[in-house]
Short mmCIF file of C-alpha atoms in Angstrom, two decimals:
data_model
loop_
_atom_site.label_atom_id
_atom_site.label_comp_id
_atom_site.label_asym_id
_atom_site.label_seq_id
_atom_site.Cartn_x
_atom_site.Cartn_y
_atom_site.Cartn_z
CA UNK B 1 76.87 83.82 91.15
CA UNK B 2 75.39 85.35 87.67
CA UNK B 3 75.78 83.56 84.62
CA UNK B 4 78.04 86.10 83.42
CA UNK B 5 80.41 84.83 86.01
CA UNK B 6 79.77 81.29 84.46
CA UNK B 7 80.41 81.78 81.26
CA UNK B 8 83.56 84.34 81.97
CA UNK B 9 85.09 82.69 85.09
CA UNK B 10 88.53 84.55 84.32
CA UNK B 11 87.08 87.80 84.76
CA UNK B 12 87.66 89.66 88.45
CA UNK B 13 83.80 89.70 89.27
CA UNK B 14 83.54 85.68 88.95
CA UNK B 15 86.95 85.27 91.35
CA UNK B 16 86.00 87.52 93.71
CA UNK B 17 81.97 85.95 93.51
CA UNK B 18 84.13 82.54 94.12
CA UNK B 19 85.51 84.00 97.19
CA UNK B 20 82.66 85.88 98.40
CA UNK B 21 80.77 82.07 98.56
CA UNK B 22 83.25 80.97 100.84
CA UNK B 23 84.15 77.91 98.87
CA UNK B 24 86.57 75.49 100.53
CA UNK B 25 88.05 74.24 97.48
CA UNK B 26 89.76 71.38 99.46
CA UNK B 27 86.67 70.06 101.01
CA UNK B 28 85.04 70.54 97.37
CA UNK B 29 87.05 67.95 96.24
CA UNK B 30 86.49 65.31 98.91
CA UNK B 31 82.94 65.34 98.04
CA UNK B 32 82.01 61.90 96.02
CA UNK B 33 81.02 62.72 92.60
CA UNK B 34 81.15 66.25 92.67
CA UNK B 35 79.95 67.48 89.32
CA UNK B 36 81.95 70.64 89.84
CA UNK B 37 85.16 68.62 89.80
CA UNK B 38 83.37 66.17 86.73
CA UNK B 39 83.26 69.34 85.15
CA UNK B 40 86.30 70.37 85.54
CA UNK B 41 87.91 67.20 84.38
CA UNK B 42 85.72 67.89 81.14
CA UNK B 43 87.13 71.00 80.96
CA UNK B 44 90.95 69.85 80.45
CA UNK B 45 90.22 66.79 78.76
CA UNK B 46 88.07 68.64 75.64
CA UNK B 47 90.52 71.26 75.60
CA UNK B 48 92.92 68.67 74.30
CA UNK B 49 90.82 66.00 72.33
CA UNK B 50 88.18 68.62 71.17
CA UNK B 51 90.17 72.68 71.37
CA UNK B 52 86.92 73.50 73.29
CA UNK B 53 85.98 73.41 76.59
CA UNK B 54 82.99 71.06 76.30
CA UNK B 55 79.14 71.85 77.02
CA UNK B 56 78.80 73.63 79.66
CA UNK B 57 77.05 72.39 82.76
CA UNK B 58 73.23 73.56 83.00
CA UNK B 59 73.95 74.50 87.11
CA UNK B 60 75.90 78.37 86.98
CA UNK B 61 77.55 77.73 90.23
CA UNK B 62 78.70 73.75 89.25
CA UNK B 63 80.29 75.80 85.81
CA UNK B 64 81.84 78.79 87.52
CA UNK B 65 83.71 76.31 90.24
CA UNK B 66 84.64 74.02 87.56
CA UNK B 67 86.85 76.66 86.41
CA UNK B 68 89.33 76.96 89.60
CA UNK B 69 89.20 72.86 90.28
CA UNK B 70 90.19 72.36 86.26
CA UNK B 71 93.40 75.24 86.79
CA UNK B 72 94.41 73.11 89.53
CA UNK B 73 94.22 69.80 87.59
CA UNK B 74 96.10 71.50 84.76
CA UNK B 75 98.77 72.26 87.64
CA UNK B 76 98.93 68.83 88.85
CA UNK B 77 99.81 67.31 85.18
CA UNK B 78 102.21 69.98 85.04
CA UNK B 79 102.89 69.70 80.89
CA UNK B 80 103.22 72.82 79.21
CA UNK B 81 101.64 71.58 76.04
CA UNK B 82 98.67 70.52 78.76
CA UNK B 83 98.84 73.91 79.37
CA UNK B 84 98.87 76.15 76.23
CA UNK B 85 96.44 74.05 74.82
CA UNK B 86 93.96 74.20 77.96
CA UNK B 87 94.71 77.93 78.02
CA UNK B 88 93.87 78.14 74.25
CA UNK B 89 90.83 76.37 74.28
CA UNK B 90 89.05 78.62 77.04
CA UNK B 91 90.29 81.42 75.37
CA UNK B 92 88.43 80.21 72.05
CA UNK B 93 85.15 79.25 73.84
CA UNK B 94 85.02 82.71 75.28
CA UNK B 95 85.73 84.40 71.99
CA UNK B 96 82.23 82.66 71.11
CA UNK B 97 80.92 83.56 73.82
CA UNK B 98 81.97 87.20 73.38
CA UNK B 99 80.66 86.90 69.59
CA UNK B 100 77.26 85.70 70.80
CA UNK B 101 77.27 87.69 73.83
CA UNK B 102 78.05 91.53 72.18
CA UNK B 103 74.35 92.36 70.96
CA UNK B 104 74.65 88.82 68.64
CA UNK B 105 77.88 89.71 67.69
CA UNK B 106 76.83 92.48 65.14
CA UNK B 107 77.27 95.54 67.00
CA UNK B 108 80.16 96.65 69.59
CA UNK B 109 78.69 99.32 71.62
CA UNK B 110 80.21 101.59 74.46
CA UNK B 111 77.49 101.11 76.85
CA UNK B 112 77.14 100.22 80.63
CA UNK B 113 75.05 97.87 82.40
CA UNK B 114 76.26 95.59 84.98
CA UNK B 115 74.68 92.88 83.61
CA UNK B 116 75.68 92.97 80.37
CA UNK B 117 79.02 92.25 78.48
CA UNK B 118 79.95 95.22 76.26
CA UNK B 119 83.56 96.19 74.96
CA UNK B 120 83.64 98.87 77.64
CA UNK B 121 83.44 96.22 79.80
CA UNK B 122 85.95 94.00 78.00
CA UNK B 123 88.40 96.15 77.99
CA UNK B 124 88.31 97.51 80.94
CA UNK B 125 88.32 93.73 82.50
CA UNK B 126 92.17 93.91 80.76
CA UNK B 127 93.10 97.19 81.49
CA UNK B 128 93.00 98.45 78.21
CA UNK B 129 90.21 101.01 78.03
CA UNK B 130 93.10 103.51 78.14
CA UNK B 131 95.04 101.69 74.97
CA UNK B 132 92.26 101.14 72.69
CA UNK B 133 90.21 104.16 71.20
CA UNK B 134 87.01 103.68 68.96
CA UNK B 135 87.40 105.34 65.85
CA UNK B 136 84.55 105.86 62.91
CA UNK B 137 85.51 102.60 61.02
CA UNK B 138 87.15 100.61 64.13
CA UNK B 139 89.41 100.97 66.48
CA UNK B 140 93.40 102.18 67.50
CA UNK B 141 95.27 100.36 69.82
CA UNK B 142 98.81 101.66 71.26
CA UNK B 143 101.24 99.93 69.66
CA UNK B 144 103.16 98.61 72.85
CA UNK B 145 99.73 96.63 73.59
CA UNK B 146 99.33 95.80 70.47
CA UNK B 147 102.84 93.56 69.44
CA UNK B 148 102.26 92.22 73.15
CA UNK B 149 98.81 90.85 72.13
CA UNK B 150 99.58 89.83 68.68
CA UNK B 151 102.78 88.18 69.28
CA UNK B 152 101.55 84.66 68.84
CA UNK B 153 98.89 85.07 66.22
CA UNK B 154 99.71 83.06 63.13
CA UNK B 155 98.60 85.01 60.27
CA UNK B 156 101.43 87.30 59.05
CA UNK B 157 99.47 89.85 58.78
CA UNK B 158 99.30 90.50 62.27
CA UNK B 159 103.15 91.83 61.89
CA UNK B 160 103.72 95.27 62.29
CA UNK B 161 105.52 96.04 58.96
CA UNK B 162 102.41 95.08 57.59
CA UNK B 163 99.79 97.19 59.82
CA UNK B 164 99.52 100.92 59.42
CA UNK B 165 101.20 103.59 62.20
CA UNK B 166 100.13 106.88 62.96
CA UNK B 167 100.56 108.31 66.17
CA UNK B 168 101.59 105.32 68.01
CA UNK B 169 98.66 103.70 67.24
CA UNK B 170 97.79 100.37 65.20
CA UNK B 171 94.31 100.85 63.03
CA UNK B 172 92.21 97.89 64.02
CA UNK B 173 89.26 96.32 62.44
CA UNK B 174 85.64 95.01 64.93
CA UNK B 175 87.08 91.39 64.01
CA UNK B 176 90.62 92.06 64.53
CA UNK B 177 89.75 93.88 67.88
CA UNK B 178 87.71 90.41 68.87
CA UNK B 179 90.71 88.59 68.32
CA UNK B 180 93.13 90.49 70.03
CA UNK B 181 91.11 90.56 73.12
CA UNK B 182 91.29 86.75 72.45
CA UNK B 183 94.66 86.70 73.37
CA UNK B 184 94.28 88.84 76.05
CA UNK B 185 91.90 85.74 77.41
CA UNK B 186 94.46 83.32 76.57
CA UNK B 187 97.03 85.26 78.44
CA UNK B 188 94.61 85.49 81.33
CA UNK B 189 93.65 82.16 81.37
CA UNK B 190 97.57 81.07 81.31
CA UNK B 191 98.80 83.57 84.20
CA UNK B 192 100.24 81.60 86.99
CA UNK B 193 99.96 77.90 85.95
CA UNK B 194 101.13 75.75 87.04
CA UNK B 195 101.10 76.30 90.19
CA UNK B 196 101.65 74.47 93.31
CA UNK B 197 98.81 72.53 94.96
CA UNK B 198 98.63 71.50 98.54
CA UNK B 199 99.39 67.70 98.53
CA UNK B 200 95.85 66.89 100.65
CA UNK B 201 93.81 68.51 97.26
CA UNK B 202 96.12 66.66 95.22
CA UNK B 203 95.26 63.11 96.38
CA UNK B 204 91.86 63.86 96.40
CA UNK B 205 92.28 64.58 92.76
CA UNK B 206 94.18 61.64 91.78
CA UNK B 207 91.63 60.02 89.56
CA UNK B 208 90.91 63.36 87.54
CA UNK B 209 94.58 63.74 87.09
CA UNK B 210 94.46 60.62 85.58
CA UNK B 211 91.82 60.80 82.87
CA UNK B 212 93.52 63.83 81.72
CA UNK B 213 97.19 61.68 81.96
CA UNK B 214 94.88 58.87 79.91
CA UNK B 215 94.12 60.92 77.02
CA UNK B 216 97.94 62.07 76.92
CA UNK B 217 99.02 57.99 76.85
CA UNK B 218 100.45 56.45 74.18
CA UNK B 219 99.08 52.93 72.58
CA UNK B 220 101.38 50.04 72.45
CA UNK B 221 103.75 51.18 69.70
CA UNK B 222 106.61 49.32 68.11
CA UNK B 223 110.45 50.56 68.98
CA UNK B 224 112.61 47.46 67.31
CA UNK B 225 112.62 47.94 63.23
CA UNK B 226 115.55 46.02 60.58
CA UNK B 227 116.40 49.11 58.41
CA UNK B 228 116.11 52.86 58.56
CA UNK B 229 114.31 54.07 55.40
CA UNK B 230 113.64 57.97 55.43
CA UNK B 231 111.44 57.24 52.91
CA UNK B 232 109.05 55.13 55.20
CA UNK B 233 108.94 58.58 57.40
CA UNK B 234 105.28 59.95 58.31
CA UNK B 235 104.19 63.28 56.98
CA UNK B 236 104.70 64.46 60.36
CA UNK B 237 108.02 63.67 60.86
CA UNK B 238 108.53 64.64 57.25
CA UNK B 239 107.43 68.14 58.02
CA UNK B 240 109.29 68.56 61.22
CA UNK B 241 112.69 67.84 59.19
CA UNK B 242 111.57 70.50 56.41
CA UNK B 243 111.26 72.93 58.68
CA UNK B 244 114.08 71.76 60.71
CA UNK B 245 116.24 72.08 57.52
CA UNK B 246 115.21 75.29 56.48
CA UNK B 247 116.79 76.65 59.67
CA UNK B 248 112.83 77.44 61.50
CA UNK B 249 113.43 77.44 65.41
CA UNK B 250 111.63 75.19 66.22
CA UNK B 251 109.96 74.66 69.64
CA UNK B 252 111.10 72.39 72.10
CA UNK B 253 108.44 69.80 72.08
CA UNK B 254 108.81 69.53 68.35
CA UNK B 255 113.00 69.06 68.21
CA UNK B 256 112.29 66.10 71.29
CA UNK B 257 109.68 64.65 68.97
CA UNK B 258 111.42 64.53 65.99
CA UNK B 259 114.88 63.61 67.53
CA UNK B 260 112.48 60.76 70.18
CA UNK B 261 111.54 59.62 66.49
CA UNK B 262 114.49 59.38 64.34
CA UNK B 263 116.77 57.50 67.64
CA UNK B 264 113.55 55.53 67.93
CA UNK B 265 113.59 53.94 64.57
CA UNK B 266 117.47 53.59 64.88
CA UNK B 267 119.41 56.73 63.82
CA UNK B 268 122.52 57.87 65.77
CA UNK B 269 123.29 61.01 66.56
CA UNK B 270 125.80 61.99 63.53
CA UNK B 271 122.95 60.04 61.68
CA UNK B 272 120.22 62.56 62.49
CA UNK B 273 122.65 65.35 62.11
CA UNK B 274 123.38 64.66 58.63
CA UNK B 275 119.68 64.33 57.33
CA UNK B 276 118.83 67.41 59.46
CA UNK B 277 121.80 68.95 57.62
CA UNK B 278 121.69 72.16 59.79
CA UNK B 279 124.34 74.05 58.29
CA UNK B 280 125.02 75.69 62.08
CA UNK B 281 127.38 73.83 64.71
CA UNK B 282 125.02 75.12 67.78
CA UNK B 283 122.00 73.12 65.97
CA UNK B 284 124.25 69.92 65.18
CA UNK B 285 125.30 69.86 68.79
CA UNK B 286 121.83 70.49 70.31
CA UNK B 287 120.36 67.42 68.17
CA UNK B 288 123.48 65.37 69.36
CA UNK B 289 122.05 66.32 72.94
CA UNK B 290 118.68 65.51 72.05
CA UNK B 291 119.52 62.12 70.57
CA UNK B 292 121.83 61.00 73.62
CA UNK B 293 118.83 62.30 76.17
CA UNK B 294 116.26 60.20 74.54
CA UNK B 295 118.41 56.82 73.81
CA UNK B 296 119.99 54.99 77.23
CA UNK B 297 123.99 53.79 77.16
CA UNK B 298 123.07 50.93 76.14
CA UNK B 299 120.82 51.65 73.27
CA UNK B 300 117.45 51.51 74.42
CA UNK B 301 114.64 54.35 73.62
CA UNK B 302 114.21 56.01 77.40
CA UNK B 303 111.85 58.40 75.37
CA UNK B 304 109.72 57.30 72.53
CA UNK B 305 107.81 59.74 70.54
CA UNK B 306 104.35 60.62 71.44
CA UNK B 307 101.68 59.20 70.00
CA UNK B 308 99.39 60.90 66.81
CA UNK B 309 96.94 62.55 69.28
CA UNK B 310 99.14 63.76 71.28
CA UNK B 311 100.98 65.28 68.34
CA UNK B 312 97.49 66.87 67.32
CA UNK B 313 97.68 68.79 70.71
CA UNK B 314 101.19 69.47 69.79
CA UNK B 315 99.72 71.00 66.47
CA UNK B 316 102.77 68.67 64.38
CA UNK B 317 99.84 66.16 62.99
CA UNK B 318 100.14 67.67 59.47
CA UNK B 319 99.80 66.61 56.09
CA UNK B 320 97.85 63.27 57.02
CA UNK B 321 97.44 60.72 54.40
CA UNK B 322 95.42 57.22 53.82
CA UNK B 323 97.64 55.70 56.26
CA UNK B 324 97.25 58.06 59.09
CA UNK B 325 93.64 57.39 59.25
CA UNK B 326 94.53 53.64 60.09
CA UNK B 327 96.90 54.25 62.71
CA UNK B 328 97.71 55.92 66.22
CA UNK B 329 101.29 56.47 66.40
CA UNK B 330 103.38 57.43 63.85
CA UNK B 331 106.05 54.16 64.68
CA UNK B 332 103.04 52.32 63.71
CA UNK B 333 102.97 54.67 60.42
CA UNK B 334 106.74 53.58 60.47
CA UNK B 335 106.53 49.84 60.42
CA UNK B 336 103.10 49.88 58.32
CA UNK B 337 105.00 51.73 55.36
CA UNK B 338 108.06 49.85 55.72
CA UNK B 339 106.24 46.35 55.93
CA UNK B 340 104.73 47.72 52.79
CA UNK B 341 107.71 48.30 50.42
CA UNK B 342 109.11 44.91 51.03
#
């Protein structure tokens, strides 16, 4: 097992070096305190606390293994966010890595060694030495590759109306090549979880399913309030109803949130409708959904919004203020504010 392997454990070479040891992964995890499983419980639980993967472990072998034994705790949680975010976070340590690791990041050369990581190598690892062609100031990529890679990039100036197009081909920069096959990583990294996991391996890996479950937990929050005062609203949920109002899609773990939230502090449905002020019939009934799924018959919260880290994983912790940074949850935000204008 090279440390190339280590440090890429996505790539084909490290799987197939991972199956030409012979590992049994299920008696792997019966071993008491394997650091390979320690590892990969370090893995998941950085990727949401920290958006990095941790340091990694000084053994190559202990850090390639880590990698399967951490995609099947990410399987066992089974939470998309868990997901994404674990999927994001490898994919940002290896764009480091591929920074560092690329002649100190200041040169991208065509060459071949087999124990070196050049582009050639890169892009051939993702198929895409045929869809990417050097050029004397960058690169092209085809343009089918390119909206598939670039989809969920942020900056708008990843959109197409705003690139140039000449031949079927999308003018990159060295950066904006780096960055692409960044989500290409991400992709990787996200291909096939969760998946299922033989129930023996899963009760060995109770207690790493746990710390990950732990970080994901919610403090004791309050759910009983007098009055509902928008006004008293964190800048999270604040945010979540500006976009919410301006008619943005927004995803699913963000409506249940927001919705968990507003039926939390004591909004009905038509309640929430009316300060979400949708303007569209589909959107007034899916929040009427939303509110009903998270409140019980008789009134009670079923649901309750997540707490503030776990709305940092979410990427909805926005616009944080003095009294973020003395609470955990943003009920607590809630009743601190409201306990504060009487």
């Amino acid at each position: 097992m090279e440390r190339l392997h280590a440090r890429y454990p996505f790539f084909a070479a490290a799987r197939e070096a991972v199956d030409a040891a012979a590992v049994d992964l299920g008696e792997l995890v019966t071993r008491p305190d394997e650091p390979a499983v320690d590892r990969a419980v370090d893995r998941v639980v950085s990727a949401l606390t920290d958006h990095t993967i941790g340091e990694p472990h000084g053994d190559d072998r202990i850090e390639l293994l880590s990698y399967p034994v951490a995609r099947v705790v990410v399987s066992l949680v089974d939470d998309p966010v868990v997901t994404r975010t674990y999927a994001k976070a490898e994919a940002a340590t290896a764009h480091e890595r591929v920074l560092a690791d690329l002649d100190g990041g200041d040169d991208l050369k065509f060459t071949t060694n087999d124990t070196d990581l050049t582009v050639e190598r890169l892009l051939a690892e993702f198929d895409l030495e045929d869809e990417v062609v050097p050029t004397e100031d960058g690169y092209e990529v085809a343009v089918t590759r390119y909206l598939q890679l670039a989809a969920d990039l942020d900056d708008p100036d990843w959109r197409l109306p705003r690139r140039s197009l000449a031949a079927g081909d999308v003018p990159v920069t060295r950066d904006e090549l780096l960055e692409l096959l960044r989500a290409a990583i991400e992709e990787r990294v996200a291909a096939g979880l969760p998946f299922a996991v033989p129930d023996a391996i899963a009760a060995e890996l109770d207690h790493a399913v746990a710390a990950v479950e732990d970080v994901l937990s919610d403090p004791a929050i309050p759910t009983e309030f007098a009055d509902v005062d928008p006004a008293a609203f964190p800048p999270c949920m604040d945010a979540l109803l500006e976009r919410a109002r301006a008619g943005e899609e927004l995803p699913d773990h963000s409506w249940f949130v927001l919705l968990s939230f507003c039926a939390t502090v004591g909004m009905h449905a038509e309640e929430v409708v009316a300060i979400v002020d949708p303007g569209d019939e589909t959107v007034a009934e899916r929040i009427r959904y939303g509110v009903e799924r998270v409140a019980t018959s008789e009134g009670e919260i079923a649901y309750p919004p997540v707490s503030c880290a776990t709305m940092q994983t979410y990427g909805d912790c926005v616009n944080k203020d003095e009294t973020c940074e003395t609470i955990a949850h943003p009920l607590s935000y809630y009743e601190t504010r409201l306990a504060a204008d009487d």
